[in-house]
Each structure stands twice: as structure tokens, then as C-alpha cells.
Tab-separated table of C-alpha atoms in Angstrom:
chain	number	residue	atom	x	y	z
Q	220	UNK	CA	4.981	-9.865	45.715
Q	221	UNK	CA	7.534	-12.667	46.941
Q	222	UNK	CA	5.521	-15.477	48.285
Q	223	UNK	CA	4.555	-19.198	48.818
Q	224	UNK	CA	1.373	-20.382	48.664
Q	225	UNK	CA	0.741	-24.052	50.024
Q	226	UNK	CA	-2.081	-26.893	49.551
Q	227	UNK	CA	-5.203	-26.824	51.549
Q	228	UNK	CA	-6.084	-28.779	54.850
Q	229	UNK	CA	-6.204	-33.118	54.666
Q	230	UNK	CA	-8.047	-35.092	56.760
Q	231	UNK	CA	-6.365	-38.799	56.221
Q	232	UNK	CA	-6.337	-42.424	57.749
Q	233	UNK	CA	-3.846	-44.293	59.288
Q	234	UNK	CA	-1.538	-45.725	56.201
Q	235	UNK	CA	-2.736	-43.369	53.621
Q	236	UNK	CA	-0.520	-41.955	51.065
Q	237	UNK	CA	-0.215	-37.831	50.900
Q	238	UNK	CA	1.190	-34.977	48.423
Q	239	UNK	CA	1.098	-31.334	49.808
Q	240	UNK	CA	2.793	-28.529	48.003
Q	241	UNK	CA	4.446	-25.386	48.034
Q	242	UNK	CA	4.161	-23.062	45.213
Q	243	UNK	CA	6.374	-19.879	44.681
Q	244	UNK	CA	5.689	-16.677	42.881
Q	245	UNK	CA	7.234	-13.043	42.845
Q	246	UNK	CA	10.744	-14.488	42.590
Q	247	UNK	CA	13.331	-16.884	40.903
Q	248	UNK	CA	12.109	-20.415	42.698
Q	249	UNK	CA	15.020	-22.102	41.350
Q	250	UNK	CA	17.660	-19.929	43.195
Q	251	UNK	CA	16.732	-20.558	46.866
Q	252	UNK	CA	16.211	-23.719	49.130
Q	253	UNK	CA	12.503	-24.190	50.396
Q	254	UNK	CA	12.951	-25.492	53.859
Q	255	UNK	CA	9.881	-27.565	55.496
Q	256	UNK	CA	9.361	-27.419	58.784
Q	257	UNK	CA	6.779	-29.046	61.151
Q	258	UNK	CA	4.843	-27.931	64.051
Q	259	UNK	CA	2.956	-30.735	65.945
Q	260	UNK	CA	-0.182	-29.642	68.228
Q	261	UNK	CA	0.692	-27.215	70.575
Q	262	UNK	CA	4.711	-27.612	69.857
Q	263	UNK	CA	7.508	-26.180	68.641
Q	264	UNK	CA	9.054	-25.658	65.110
Q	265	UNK	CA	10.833	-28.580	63.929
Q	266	UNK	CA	13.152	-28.477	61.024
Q	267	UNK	CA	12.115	-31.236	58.789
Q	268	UNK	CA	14.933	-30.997	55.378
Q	269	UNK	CA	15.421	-28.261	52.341
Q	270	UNK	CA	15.425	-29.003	48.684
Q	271	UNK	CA	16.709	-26.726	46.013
Q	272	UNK	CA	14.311	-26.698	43.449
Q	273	UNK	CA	16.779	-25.842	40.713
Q	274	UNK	CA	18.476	-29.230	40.834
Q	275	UNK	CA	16.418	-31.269	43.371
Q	276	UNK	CA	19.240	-31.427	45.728
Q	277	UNK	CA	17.637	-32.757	48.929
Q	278	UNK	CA	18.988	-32.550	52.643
Q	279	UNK	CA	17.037	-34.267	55.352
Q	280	UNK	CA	17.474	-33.813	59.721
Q	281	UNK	CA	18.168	-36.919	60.649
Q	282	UNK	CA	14.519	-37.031	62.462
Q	283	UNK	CA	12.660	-37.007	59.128
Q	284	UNK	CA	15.139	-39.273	57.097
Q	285	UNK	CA	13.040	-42.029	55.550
Q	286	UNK	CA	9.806	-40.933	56.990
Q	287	UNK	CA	9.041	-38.306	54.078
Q	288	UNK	CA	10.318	-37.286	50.789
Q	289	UNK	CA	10.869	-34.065	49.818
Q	290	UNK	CA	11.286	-33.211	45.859
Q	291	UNK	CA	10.308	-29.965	43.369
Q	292	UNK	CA	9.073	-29.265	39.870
Q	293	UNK	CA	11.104	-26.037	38.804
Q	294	UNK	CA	8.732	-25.977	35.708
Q	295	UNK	CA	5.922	-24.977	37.747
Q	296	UNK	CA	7.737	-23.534	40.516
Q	297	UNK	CA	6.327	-25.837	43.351
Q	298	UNK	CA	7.916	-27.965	46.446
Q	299	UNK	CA	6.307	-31.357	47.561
Q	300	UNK	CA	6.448	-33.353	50.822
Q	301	UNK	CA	5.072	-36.438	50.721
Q	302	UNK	CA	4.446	-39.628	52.687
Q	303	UNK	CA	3.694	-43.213	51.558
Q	304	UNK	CA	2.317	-44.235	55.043
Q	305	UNK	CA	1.134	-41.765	57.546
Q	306	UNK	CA	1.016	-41.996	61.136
Q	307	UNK	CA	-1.448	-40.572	63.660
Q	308	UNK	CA	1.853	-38.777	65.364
Q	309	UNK	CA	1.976	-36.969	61.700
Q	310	UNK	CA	-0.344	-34.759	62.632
Q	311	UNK	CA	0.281	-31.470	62.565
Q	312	UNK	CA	0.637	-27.776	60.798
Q	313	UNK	CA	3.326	-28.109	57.874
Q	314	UNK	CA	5.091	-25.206	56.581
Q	315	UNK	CA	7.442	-24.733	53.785
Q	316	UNK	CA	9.648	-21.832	53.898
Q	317	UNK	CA	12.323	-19.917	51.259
Q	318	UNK	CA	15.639	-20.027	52.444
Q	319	UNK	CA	17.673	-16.578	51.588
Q	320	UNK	CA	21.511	-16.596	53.567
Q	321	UNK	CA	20.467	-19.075	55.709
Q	322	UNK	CA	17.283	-16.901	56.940
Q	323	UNK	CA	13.854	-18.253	56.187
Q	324	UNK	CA	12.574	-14.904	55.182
Q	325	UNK	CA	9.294	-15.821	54.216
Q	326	UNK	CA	6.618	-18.758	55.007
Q	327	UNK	CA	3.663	-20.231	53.549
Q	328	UNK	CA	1.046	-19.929	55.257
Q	329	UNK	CA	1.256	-23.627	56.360
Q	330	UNK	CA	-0.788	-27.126	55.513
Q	331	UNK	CA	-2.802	-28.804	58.395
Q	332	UNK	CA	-2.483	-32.504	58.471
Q	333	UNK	CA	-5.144	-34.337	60.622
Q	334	UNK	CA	-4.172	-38.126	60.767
Q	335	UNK	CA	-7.354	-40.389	62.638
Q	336	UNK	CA	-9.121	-43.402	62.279
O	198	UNK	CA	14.875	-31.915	73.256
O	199	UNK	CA	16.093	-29.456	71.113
O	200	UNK	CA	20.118	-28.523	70.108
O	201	UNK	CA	18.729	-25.274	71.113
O	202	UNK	CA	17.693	-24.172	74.618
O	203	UNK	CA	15.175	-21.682	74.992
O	204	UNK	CA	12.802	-20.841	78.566
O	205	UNK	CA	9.880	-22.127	77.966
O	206	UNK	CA	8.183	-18.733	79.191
O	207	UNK	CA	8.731	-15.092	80.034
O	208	UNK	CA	6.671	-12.678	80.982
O	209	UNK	CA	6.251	-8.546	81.738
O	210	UNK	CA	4.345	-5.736	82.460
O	211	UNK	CA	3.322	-3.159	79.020
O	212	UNK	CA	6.483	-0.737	78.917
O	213	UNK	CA	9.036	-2.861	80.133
O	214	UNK	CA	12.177	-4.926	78.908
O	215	UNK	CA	12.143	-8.749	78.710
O	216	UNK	CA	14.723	-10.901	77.496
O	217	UNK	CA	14.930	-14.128	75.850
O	218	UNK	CA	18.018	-16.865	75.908
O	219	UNK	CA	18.668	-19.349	73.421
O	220	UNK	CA	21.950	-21.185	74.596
O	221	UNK	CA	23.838	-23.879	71.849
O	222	UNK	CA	27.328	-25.722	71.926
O	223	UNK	CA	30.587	-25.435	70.064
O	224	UNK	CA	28.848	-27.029	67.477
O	225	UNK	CA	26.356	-24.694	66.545
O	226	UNK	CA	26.197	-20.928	67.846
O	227	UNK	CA	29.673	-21.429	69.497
O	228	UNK	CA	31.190	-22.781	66.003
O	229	UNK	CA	30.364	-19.582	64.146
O	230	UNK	CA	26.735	-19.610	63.130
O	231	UNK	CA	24.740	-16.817	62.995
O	232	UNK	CA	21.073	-16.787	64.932
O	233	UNK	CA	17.601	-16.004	63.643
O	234	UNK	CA	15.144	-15.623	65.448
O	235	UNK	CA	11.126	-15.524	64.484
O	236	UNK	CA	7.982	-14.419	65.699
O	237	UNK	CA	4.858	-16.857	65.843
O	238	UNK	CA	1.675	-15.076	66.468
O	239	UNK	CA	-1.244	-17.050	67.689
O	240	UNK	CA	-2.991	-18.968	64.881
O	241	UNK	CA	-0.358	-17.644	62.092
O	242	UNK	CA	3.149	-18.456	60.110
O	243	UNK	CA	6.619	-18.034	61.678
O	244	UNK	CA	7.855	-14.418	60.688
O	245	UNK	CA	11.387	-13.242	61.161
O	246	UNK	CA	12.403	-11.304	63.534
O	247	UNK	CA	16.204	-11.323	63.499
O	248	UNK	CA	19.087	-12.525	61.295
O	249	UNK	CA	22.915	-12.637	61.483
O	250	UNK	CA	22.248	-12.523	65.044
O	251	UNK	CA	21.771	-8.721	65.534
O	252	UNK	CA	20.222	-7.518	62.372
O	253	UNK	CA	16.552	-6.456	61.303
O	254	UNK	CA	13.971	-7.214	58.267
O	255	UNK	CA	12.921	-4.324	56.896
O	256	UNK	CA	9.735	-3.311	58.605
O	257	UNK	CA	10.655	-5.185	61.944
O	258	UNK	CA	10.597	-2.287	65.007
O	259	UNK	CA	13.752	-1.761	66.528
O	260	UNK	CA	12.345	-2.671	70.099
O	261	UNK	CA	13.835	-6.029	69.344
O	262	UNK	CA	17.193	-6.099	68.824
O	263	UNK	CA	19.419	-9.449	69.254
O	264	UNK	CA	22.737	-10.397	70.285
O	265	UNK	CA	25.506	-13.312	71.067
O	266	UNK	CA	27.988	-14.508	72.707
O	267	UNK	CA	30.041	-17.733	72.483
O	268	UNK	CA	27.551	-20.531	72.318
O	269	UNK	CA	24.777	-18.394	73.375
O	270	UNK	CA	22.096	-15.538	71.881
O	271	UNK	CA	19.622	-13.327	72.970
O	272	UNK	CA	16.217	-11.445	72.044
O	273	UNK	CA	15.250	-8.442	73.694
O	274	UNK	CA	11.964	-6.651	73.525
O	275	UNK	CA	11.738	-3.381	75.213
O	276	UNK	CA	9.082	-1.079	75.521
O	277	UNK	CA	6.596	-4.284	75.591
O	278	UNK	CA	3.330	-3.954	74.123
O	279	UNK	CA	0.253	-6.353	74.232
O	280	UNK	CA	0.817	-7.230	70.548
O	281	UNK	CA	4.337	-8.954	71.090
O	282	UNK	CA	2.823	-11.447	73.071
O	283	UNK	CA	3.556	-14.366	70.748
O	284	UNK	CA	6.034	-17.324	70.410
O	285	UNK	CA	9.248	-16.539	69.975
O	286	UNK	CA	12.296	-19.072	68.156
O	287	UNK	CA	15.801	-18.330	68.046
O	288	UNK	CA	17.128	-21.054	64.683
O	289	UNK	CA	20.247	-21.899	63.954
O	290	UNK	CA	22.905	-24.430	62.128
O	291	UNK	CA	24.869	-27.331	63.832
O	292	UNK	CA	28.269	-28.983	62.237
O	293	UNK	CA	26.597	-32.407	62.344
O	294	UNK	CA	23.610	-31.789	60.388
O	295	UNK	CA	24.821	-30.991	56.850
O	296	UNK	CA	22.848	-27.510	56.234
O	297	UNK	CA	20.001	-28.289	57.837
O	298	UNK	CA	18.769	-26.035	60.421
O	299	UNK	CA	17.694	-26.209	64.437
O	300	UNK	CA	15.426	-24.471	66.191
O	301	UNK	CA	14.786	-23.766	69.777
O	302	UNK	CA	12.028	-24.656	71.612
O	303	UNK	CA	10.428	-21.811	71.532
O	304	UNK	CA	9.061	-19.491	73.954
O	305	UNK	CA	6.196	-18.076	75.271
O	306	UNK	CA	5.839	-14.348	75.833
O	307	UNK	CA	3.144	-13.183	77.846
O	308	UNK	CA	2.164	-9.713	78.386
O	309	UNK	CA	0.871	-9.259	81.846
């Protein structure tokens, strides 16, 4: 079975560091782009960037330039976000996504970041 | 706001046909880009719905069916049942954003 199975709930301060992943099974994980996407309380989807694990190739919207990093390790078939200082407006669900033709055909089931003091 | 516009809400009786807009530029759905579109259930992951505008997953019932039209694209749901009341997204690509995608803003489908 195709899918992507991501890192548990965080519960972080105001200027701590995080590392959530994304791991792949059931398929090739260094033929497809993982897209991450973000969903803020009560809001929509927001495409965040997609990295293509097979080379690290990264691609960023211009929202989320500089305020994460994106990166992979094909040897253990698993996509990272990270961020060096979070924010209290980073809250939110994260999800990571396989990218097939353009289609994100299948999700993981999604990280929930709680940022508070 | 999103390159994407979506209504933020629709809404209809069990049994009957509801429709749901997602309207781009000439730089997205009007430049040649095909639309997706995905289901969010309450509490759960994005699923898609639709891609290359009109087609179906495997396992996705052909109540919804999607189309477009210049810069625009549509989901339709007929034969509306209490479990389709979810979030809806139609997704995208835009000229200007070197292969990264856009979504709409989503919206809400309530089953009166």
C-alpha cells in the first residue's frame, strides 16, 4: 500500500527550532515530488514548496521562502520541513503530500504544530 | 487572498445538484493548466476528488464530475448526500510560481 506516514503532534515555544517528517512506503520515493502544504486553524490549504527526494531539488511559494526549509533523505525514504525559529502564527496542521502529474494523489495524514508561550 | 477564487459556501437539500466555482487568470487555469480538486472531510487529510479538470480517481463516485472553461472550473455534486458535506478545493498551477501549486480557498458544503 502507497502511503506517507508523518511525525507526531509538537507542542513548541516561541523561537524553538523544529524537524517533522514525511516517510514513504509502497512506492519508488525517489520518483515523485512530496509537496507540503499548510492549513492554519480553521483555514484553507496553503501550498507551502515540493522537493524531489531523488536529487533534493527544492521549489518554494514565494510565501514560505526563507521561513522553512524543506530537504529529503532518499536512503530512508523520508521528507523534512523544518524551522530554525518558530512563530506563534506557525501554528497549524502540516501535511506533506506525493505529487503524481501534477495531482497530489495521496496525503499524510498531517503533523499538528501548536506554537505558545 | 488566494490566485484562486472559490465561494466561501454552498449549500442544498439531500438529492439535489450543487455546484462549485473556482475562477483563475490567464496565468493559471486560463494559460493551460489543468484543475484538481479535493475533498476535506471534517477532522481528516485532503483527498482527491478530480484531476485534469474532468477526470476521476479510481474509487471516486461519479456524482462529481468537473469541468472548465477559459480561466475558470467547476465541481458538481449531484444527487447530494449528507456524507459530501465537507470542504471542497479546486488546486492549480500559475506561470509565476515555478511548479509550485495554488489552491483555492476552499469551500464549505453544507447539506441542509
Amino acid at each position: 500500500e502507497e502511503q506517507l506516514v508523518q511525525s507526531g503532534a509538537e507542542v513548541k515555544k516561541p523561537g524553538e527550532s523544529l524537524k517533522i517528517s514525511c516517510e514513504g512506503s509502497g512506492y519508488t520515493f525517489t520518483n515523485y515530488w512530496i509537496a507540503w502544504v499548510r492549513q492554519m486553524p480553521g483555514k484553507g490549504l496553503e501550498w507551502m514548496g515540493i522537493i524531489y527526494p531523488g536529487d533534493s531539488d527544492a521549489r518554494y511559494s514565494p510565501s514560505f521562502r526563507g521561513q522553512v526549509t524543506m530537504s529529503a533523505d532518499k536512503s530512508i525514504s523520508t521528507a523534512y520541513l523544518q524551522w530554525t525559529s518558530l512563530k506563534a502564527s506557525d501554528t497549524g496542521i502540516y501535511y506533506c503530500a506525493r505529487r503524481k502529474n501534477g495531482d497530489l494523489d495521496f496525503w499524510g495524514q498531517g503533523t499538528l504544530l501548536t506554537v505558545s508561550s | 487572498q488566494s490566485v484562486l477564487t472559490q465561494p466561501p459556501s454552498v449549500s442544498g437539500a439531500p438529492g439535489q445538484r450543487v455546484t462549485i466555482s473556482c475562477t483563475g487568470s490567464n496565468s493559471n487555469i486560463g494559460a493551460g493548466y489543468d484543475v484538481r480538486w479535493y475533498q476535506q472531510l471534517p477532522g481528516t487529510a485532503p483527498k482527491l476528488l478530480i484531476f485534469g479538470s474532468t477526470n476521476r480517481p479510481s474509487g471516486v463516485t461519479d456524482r462529481f464530475s468537473g469541468s472548465k472553461s477559459g480561466t475558470s472550473a467547476s465541481l458538481a455534486i449531484t444527487g447530494l448526500q449528507a456524507e459530501d458535506e465537507a470542504d471542497y478545493y479546486c488546486q492549480s498551477y500559475d506561470t509565476s510560481l515555478n511548479d509550485v501549486g495554488v489552491f483555492g480557498g476552499g469551500t464549505k458544503l453544507t447539506v441542509l
